[in-house]
Amino acid sequence: MKRILSLIIIASTLLSSCNDEPSLQKYFVEKSENKNFIALDLSPNMLNVDSLKLTVDENNALKSFEKVNILAFKLNDKNKGEFETERSKVKEILKEEKYQQLMKFGSGKDAASVSFVGDTEHIDEFVFYANKKENGFAVVRVIGKDMNPTGIVTLIQCLKMQIWI
């Protein structure tokens, strides 16, 4: 009887700890196999950055970065209804309390936003969302540890330089 009671307690604890609230991570996993989406994951070692040529700030920014997840919905004549549904889902997820909006620009059919998870000096995730009504939308998650806005700008500048070299 004690074993059955213990199993019931363990099972109920495990089931109650499962979180059904929407998140970008769950959304990315669900949509990565959908033919209307393009999914891409990048890790720091794929960037081929020579750390010896980087400044201290650039090295620190690179060390705080763990991976980038990109999910893009390519709009066409056949998937306009799904586009509106999926766009609404992403917007609702980004309204969740854990996603703090840093900035938003554009309006109407073209818009973009930058949000983050964490506090301003210890950011765990940056989220870039862009929407163009004629083309589709994209969501980019930059995941790391103790990132900050200045470090992300430094990292982006460093990556731009690597692309041009």
mmCIF file of C-alpha atoms in Angstrom, residues 40-49 65:
data_model
loop_
_atom_site.group_PDB
_atom_site.id
_atom_site.type_symbol
_atom_site.label_atom_id
_atom_site.label_comp_id
_atom_site.label_asym_id
_atom_site.label_seq_id
_atom_site.Cartn_x
_atom_site.Cartn_y
_atom_site.Cartn_z
ATOM 1 C CA LEU A 40 18.054 26.462 -38.769
ATOM 2 C CA ASP A 41 20.250 26.060 -35.677
ATOM 3 C CA LEU A 42 23.725 27.573 -35.333
ATOM 4 C CA SER A 43 26.324 26.991 -32.630
ATOM 5 C CA PRO A 44 29.419 29.123 -31.873
ATOM 6 C CA ASN A 45 31.812 26.570 -33.383
ATOM 7 C CA MET A 46 29.988 26.865 -36.721
ATOM 8 C CA LEU A 47 30.873 30.555 -36.885
ATOM 9 C CA ASN A 48 34.572 29.908 -37.497
ATOM 10 C CA VAL A 49 35.695 32.981 -35.565
ATOM 11 C CA PHE A 65 26.576 33.024 -26.675
#
